[in-house]
């Protein structure tokens, strides 16, 4: 018997027809399941209370419950439909199609992978997250509001993806440098 995972996490690997790694990354859910359940229950209770209340006659106090229910539905849908994704690309770029923590509009990081010094855990009270540090001292909060074990898994998987794309790029570069020497011919001029 198999169970559907309540927390999505997927390595991302994309290879060229020649077998070279073109993309390496990771996808994960940032929101805690307990938080999603609380939002769902709040939306359900406020929506049901408003509808049952209005069925027995309009009551001015219930007018605020319908927007609250709508906000809960939107928040829940947003957190489920938009997992966090970080992809390291063969051209050196870093894409974040669904944004980073607290900045959902950031679809690409404005520095190259070679600038990454480390990917680590960070903590803020009871919330854990994943942060990327650059060699120049910049800090990018990739994810937050996670359990410690989930954040550690994401940090390890992103570090692994970064290492794999760097190794792949160095292999491609060494093969490209070796290719002209392998095909060189001596030409004799008389």
mmCIF file of C-alpha atoms in Angstrom:
data_model
loop_
_atom_site.group_PDB
_atom_site.id
_atom_site.type_symbol
_atom_site.label_atom_id
_atom_site.label_comp_id
_atom_site.label_asym_id
_atom_site.label_seq_id
_atom_site.Cartn_x
_atom_site.Cartn_y
_atom_site.Cartn_z
ATOM 1 C CA UNK A 1 0.000 0.000 0.000
ATOM 2 C CA UNK A 2 1.478 3.386 -0.983
ATOM 3 C CA UNK A 3 0.615 6.717 0.513
ATOM 4 C CA UNK A 4 0.758 10.034 -1.253
ATOM 5 C CA UNK A 5 3.455 12.231 0.229
ATOM 6 C CA UNK A 6 2.054 15.166 2.172
ATOM 7 C CA UNK A 7 5.290 17.060 1.651
ATOM 8 C CA UNK A 8 6.526 17.243 -1.926
ATOM 9 C CA UNK A 9 10.252 17.099 -2.508
ATOM 10 C CA UNK A 10 11.825 16.284 -5.844
ATOM 11 C CA UNK A 11 15.347 16.442 -7.196
ATOM 12 C CA UNK A 12 15.537 18.150 -10.598
ATOM 13 C CA UNK A 13 18.021 16.863 -13.160
ATOM 14 C CA UNK A 14 17.886 17.638 -16.868
ATOM 15 C CA UNK A 15 20.409 16.204 -19.321
ATOM 16 C CA UNK A 16 21.275 17.045 -22.911
ATOM 17 C CA UNK A 17 20.991 14.367 -25.626
ATOM 18 C CA UNK A 18 24.766 13.894 -25.219
ATOM 19 C CA UNK A 19 24.295 13.096 -21.531
ATOM 20 C CA UNK A 20 25.634 16.365 -20.122
ATOM 21 C CA UNK A 21 23.879 17.832 -17.122
ATOM 22 C CA UNK A 22 22.001 20.984 -18.219
ATOM 23 C CA UNK A 23 20.058 21.660 -15.003
ATOM 24 C CA UNK A 24 20.304 20.475 -11.421
ATOM 25 C CA UNK A 25 18.050 21.653 -8.632
ATOM 26 C CA UNK A 26 15.430 20.835 -6.078
ATOM 27 C CA UNK A 27 11.685 21.388 -5.516
ATOM 28 C CA UNK A 28 10.004 21.410 -2.097
ATOM 29 C CA UNK A 29 6.960 22.570 -0.175
ATOM 30 C CA UNK A 30 7.751 25.371 2.193
ATOM 31 C CA UNK A 31 4.555 25.514 4.245
ATOM 32 C CA UNK A 32 4.138 23.273 7.250
ATOM 33 C CA UNK A 33 1.277 20.808 7.061
ATOM 34 C CA UNK A 34 0.031 21.950 10.480
ATOM 35 C CA UNK A 35 -0.155 25.554 9.237
ATOM 36 C CA UNK A 36 -2.063 24.487 6.141
ATOM 37 C CA UNK A 37 -4.546 22.534 8.276
ATOM 38 C CA UNK A 38 -5.115 25.544 10.548
ATOM 39 C CA UNK A 39 -5.771 27.821 7.566
ATOM 40 C CA UNK A 40 -8.114 25.220 6.041
ATOM 41 C CA UNK A 41 -10.074 24.843 9.295
ATOM 42 C CA UNK A 42 -10.295 28.625 9.779
ATOM 43 C CA UNK A 43 -11.592 29.033 6.231
ATOM 44 C CA UNK A 44 -14.079 26.198 6.599
ATOM 45 C CA UNK A 45 -15.425 27.397 9.959
ATOM 46 C CA UNK A 46 -15.681 31.063 8.937
ATOM 47 C CA UNK A 47 -17.318 30.218 5.596
ATOM 48 C CA UNK A 48 -19.809 27.785 7.146
ATOM 49 C CA UNK A 49 -20.656 30.205 9.969
ATOM 50 C CA UNK A 50 -21.257 33.044 7.520
ATOM 51 C CA UNK A 51 -23.445 30.939 5.217
ATOM 52 C CA UNK A 52 -25.507 29.398 8.043
ATOM 53 C CA UNK A 53 -25.826 32.800 9.714
ATOM 54 C CA UNK A 54 -27.069 34.475 6.538
ATOM 55 C CA UNK A 55 -29.527 31.646 5.930
ATOM 56 C CA UNK A 56 -31.334 32.680 9.134
ATOM 57 C CA UNK A 57 -31.341 36.376 8.224
ATOM 58 C CA UNK A 58 -28.680 38.998 7.527
ATOM 59 C CA UNK A 59 -26.484 39.819 10.483
ATOM 60 C CA UNK A 60 -24.004 42.714 10.210
ATOM 61 C CA UNK A 61 -21.320 40.939 12.270
ATOM 62 C CA UNK A 62 -21.103 38.024 9.850
ATOM 63 C CA UNK A 63 -20.112 40.205 6.882
ATOM 64 C CA UNK A 64 -16.431 39.873 7.848
ATOM 65 C CA UNK A 65 -16.456 36.085 7.834
ATOM 66 C CA UNK A 66 -16.905 35.636 4.072
ATOM 67 C CA UNK A 67 -13.791 37.689 3.164
ATOM 68 C CA UNK A 68 -11.874 35.810 5.871
ATOM 69 C CA UNK A 69 -12.951 32.501 4.316
ATOM 70 C CA UNK A 70 -11.895 33.749 0.868
ATOM 71 C CA UNK A 71 -8.492 34.860 2.176
ATOM 72 C CA UNK A 72 -7.979 31.419 3.750
ATOM 73 C CA UNK A 73 -8.833 29.679 0.478
ATOM 74 C CA UNK A 74 -6.443 31.907 -1.490
ATOM 75 C CA UNK A 75 -3.620 31.421 1.040
ATOM 76 C CA UNK A 76 -4.077 27.652 1.095
ATOM 77 C CA UNK A 77 -4.249 27.429 -2.697
ATOM 78 C CA UNK A 78 -1.152 29.635 -3.059
ATOM 79 C CA UNK A 79 0.937 27.528 -0.670
ATOM 80 C CA UNK A 80 -0.090 24.247 -2.297
ATOM 81 C CA UNK A 81 0.154 25.372 -5.934
ATOM 82 C CA UNK A 82 3.548 27.117 -5.669
ATOM 83 C CA UNK A 83 6.310 24.900 -4.303
ATOM 84 C CA UNK A 84 9.762 26.400 -3.920
ATOM 85 C CA UNK A 85 12.140 25.567 -6.768
ATOM 86 C CA UNK A 86 15.829 26.397 -7.206
ATOM 87 C CA UNK A 87 17.573 25.325 -10.417
ATOM 88 C CA UNK A 88 21.277 25.671 -11.193
ATOM 89 C CA UNK A 89 21.727 25.919 -14.968
ATOM 90 C CA UNK A 90 24.654 24.893 -17.178
ATOM 91 C CA UNK A 91 25.163 28.513 -18.292
ATOM 92 C CA UNK A 92 25.888 29.465 -14.668
ATOM 93 C CA UNK A 93 22.492 31.021 -13.966
ATOM 94 C CA UNK A 94 20.244 30.314 -11.004
ATOM 95 C CA UNK A 95 16.490 30.266 -11.569
ATOM 96 C CA UNK A 96 13.786 30.375 -8.900
ATOM 97 C CA UNK A 97 10.538 30.074 -10.918
ATOM 98 C CA UNK A 98 8.224 30.504 -7.901
ATOM 99 C CA UNK A 99 10.377 33.061 -6.137
ATOM 100 C CA UNK A 100 12.297 32.898 -2.884
ATOM 101 C CA UNK A 101 11.106 33.389 0.690
ATOM 102 C CA UNK A 102 9.265 36.682 1.149
ATOM 103 C CA UNK A 103 9.988 37.630 -2.500
ATOM 104 C CA UNK A 104 7.712 35.573 -4.751
ATOM 105 C CA UNK A 105 8.468 37.781 -7.783
ATOM 106 C CA UNK A 106 12.218 36.924 -7.940
ATOM 107 C CA UNK A 107 12.506 34.397 -10.784
ATOM 108 C CA UNK A 108 16.306 34.564 -11.240
ATOM 109 C CA UNK A 109 19.099 35.388 -8.865
ATOM 110 C CA UNK A 110 21.296 38.210 -10.139
ATOM 111 C CA UNK A 111 24.633 36.482 -9.650
ATOM 112 C CA UNK A 112 26.422 33.446 -11.045
ATOM 113 C CA UNK A 113 26.747 30.028 -9.364
ATOM 114 C CA UNK A 114 30.473 30.580 -8.989
ATOM 115 C CA UNK A 115 29.620 33.286 -6.426
ATOM 116 C CA UNK A 116 27.935 30.790 -4.068
ATOM 117 C CA UNK A 117 29.984 30.112 -0.939
ATOM 118 C CA UNK A 118 27.507 27.865 0.899
ATOM 119 C CA UNK A 119 23.899 26.783 1.359
ATOM 120 C CA UNK A 120 22.963 26.413 5.022
ATOM 121 C CA UNK A 121 20.217 26.148 7.621
ATOM 122 C CA UNK A 122 18.958 29.228 9.398
ATOM 123 C CA UNK A 123 16.667 29.528 12.400
ATOM 124 C CA UNK A 124 14.261 32.192 13.592
ATOM 125 C CA UNK A 125 12.591 31.058 16.799
ATOM 126 C CA UNK A 126 10.798 27.811 16.019
ATOM 127 C CA UNK A 127 10.987 28.336 12.245
ATOM 128 C CA UNK A 128 13.814 26.914 10.186
ATOM 129 C CA UNK A 129 14.837 27.917 6.704
ATOM 130 C CA UNK A 130 17.472 27.635 4.011
ATOM 131 C CA UNK A 131 19.853 30.465 3.203
ATOM 132 C CA UNK A 132 22.383 30.900 0.414
ATOM 133 C CA UNK A 133 25.594 32.844 1.153
ATOM 134 C CA UNK A 134 27.775 34.347 -1.580
ATOM 135 C CA UNK A 135 31.536 34.893 -1.537
ATOM 136 C CA UNK A 136 30.898 38.649 -1.480
ATOM 137 C CA UNK A 137 28.767 38.434 1.666
ATOM 138 C CA UNK A 138 25.283 38.558 0.169
ATOM 139 C CA UNK A 139 22.572 36.503 1.819
ATOM 140 C CA UNK A 140 19.539 35.087 0.000
ATOM 141 C CA UNK A 141 16.787 33.536 2.128
ATOM 142 C CA UNK A 142 15.537 30.726 -0.118
ATOM 143 C CA UNK A 143 12.925 29.309 2.246
ATOM 144 C CA UNK A 144 11.565 29.813 5.753
ATOM 145 C CA UNK A 145 8.849 28.582 8.152
ATOM 146 C CA UNK A 146 9.942 24.954 7.896
ATOM 147 C CA UNK A 147 10.650 22.138 10.312
ATOM 148 C CA UNK A 148 14.356 21.628 11.030
ATOM 149 C CA UNK A 149 14.539 18.217 9.326
ATOM 150 C CA UNK A 150 12.816 19.536 6.195
ATOM 151 C CA UNK A 151 15.131 22.553 5.994
ATOM 152 C CA UNK A 152 18.182 20.328 6.444
ATOM 153 C CA UNK A 153 16.985 18.042 3.640
ATOM 154 C CA UNK A 154 16.532 21.021 1.298
ATOM 155 C CA UNK A 155 19.977 22.466 2.154
ATOM 156 C CA UNK A 156 21.656 19.107 1.550
ATOM 157 C CA UNK A 157 19.803 18.513 -1.739
ATOM 158 C CA UNK A 158 20.576 22.009 -3.062
ATOM 159 C CA UNK A 159 24.247 21.622 -2.112
ATOM 160 C CA UNK A 160 24.310 18.261 -3.904
ATOM 161 C CA UNK A 161 22.688 19.764 -7.021
ATOM 162 C CA UNK A 162 25.183 22.646 -7.048
ATOM 163 C CA UNK A 163 28.112 20.247 -6.697
ATOM 164 C CA UNK A 164 26.795 18.051 -9.541
ATOM 165 C CA UNK A 165 26.328 20.970 -11.970
ATOM 166 C CA UNK A 166 29.797 22.335 -11.119
ATOM 167 C CA UNK A 167 31.382 18.917 -11.679
ATOM 168 C CA UNK A 168 29.496 18.535 -14.953
ATOM 169 C CA UNK A 169 30.644 21.962 -16.152
ATOM 170 C CA UNK A 170 34.281 21.227 -15.304
ATOM 171 C CA UNK A 171 34.042 17.902 -17.177
ATOM 172 C CA UNK A 172 32.587 19.616 -20.260
ATOM 173 C CA UNK A 173 35.285 22.305 -20.168
ATOM 174 C CA UNK A 174 38.102 19.753 -19.865
ATOM 175 C CA UNK A 175 36.678 17.744 -22.784
ATOM 176 C CA UNK A 176 36.411 20.893 -24.895
ATOM 177 C CA UNK A 177 40.059 21.793 -24.173
ATOM 178 C CA UNK A 178 41.190 18.237 -24.982
ATOM 179 C CA UNK A 179 39.188 17.992 -28.224
ATOM 180 C CA UNK A 180 41.361 20.341 -30.353
ATOM 181 C CA UNK A 181 44.549 18.596 -29.231
ATOM 182 C CA UNK A 182 43.133 15.178 -30.116
ATOM 183 C CA UNK A 183 42.253 16.291 -33.647
ATOM 184 C CA UNK A 184 45.451 18.281 -34.295
ATOM 185 C CA UNK A 185 47.567 17.152 -37.233
ATOM 186 C CA UNK A 186 51.075 17.983 -38.149
ATOM 187 C CA UNK A 187 51.436 19.872 -41.397
ATOM 188 C CA UNK A 188 54.779 19.735 -43.164
ATOM 189 C CA UNK A 189 55.720 22.586 -45.442
ATOM 190 C CA UNK A 190 58.410 21.878 -48.072
#
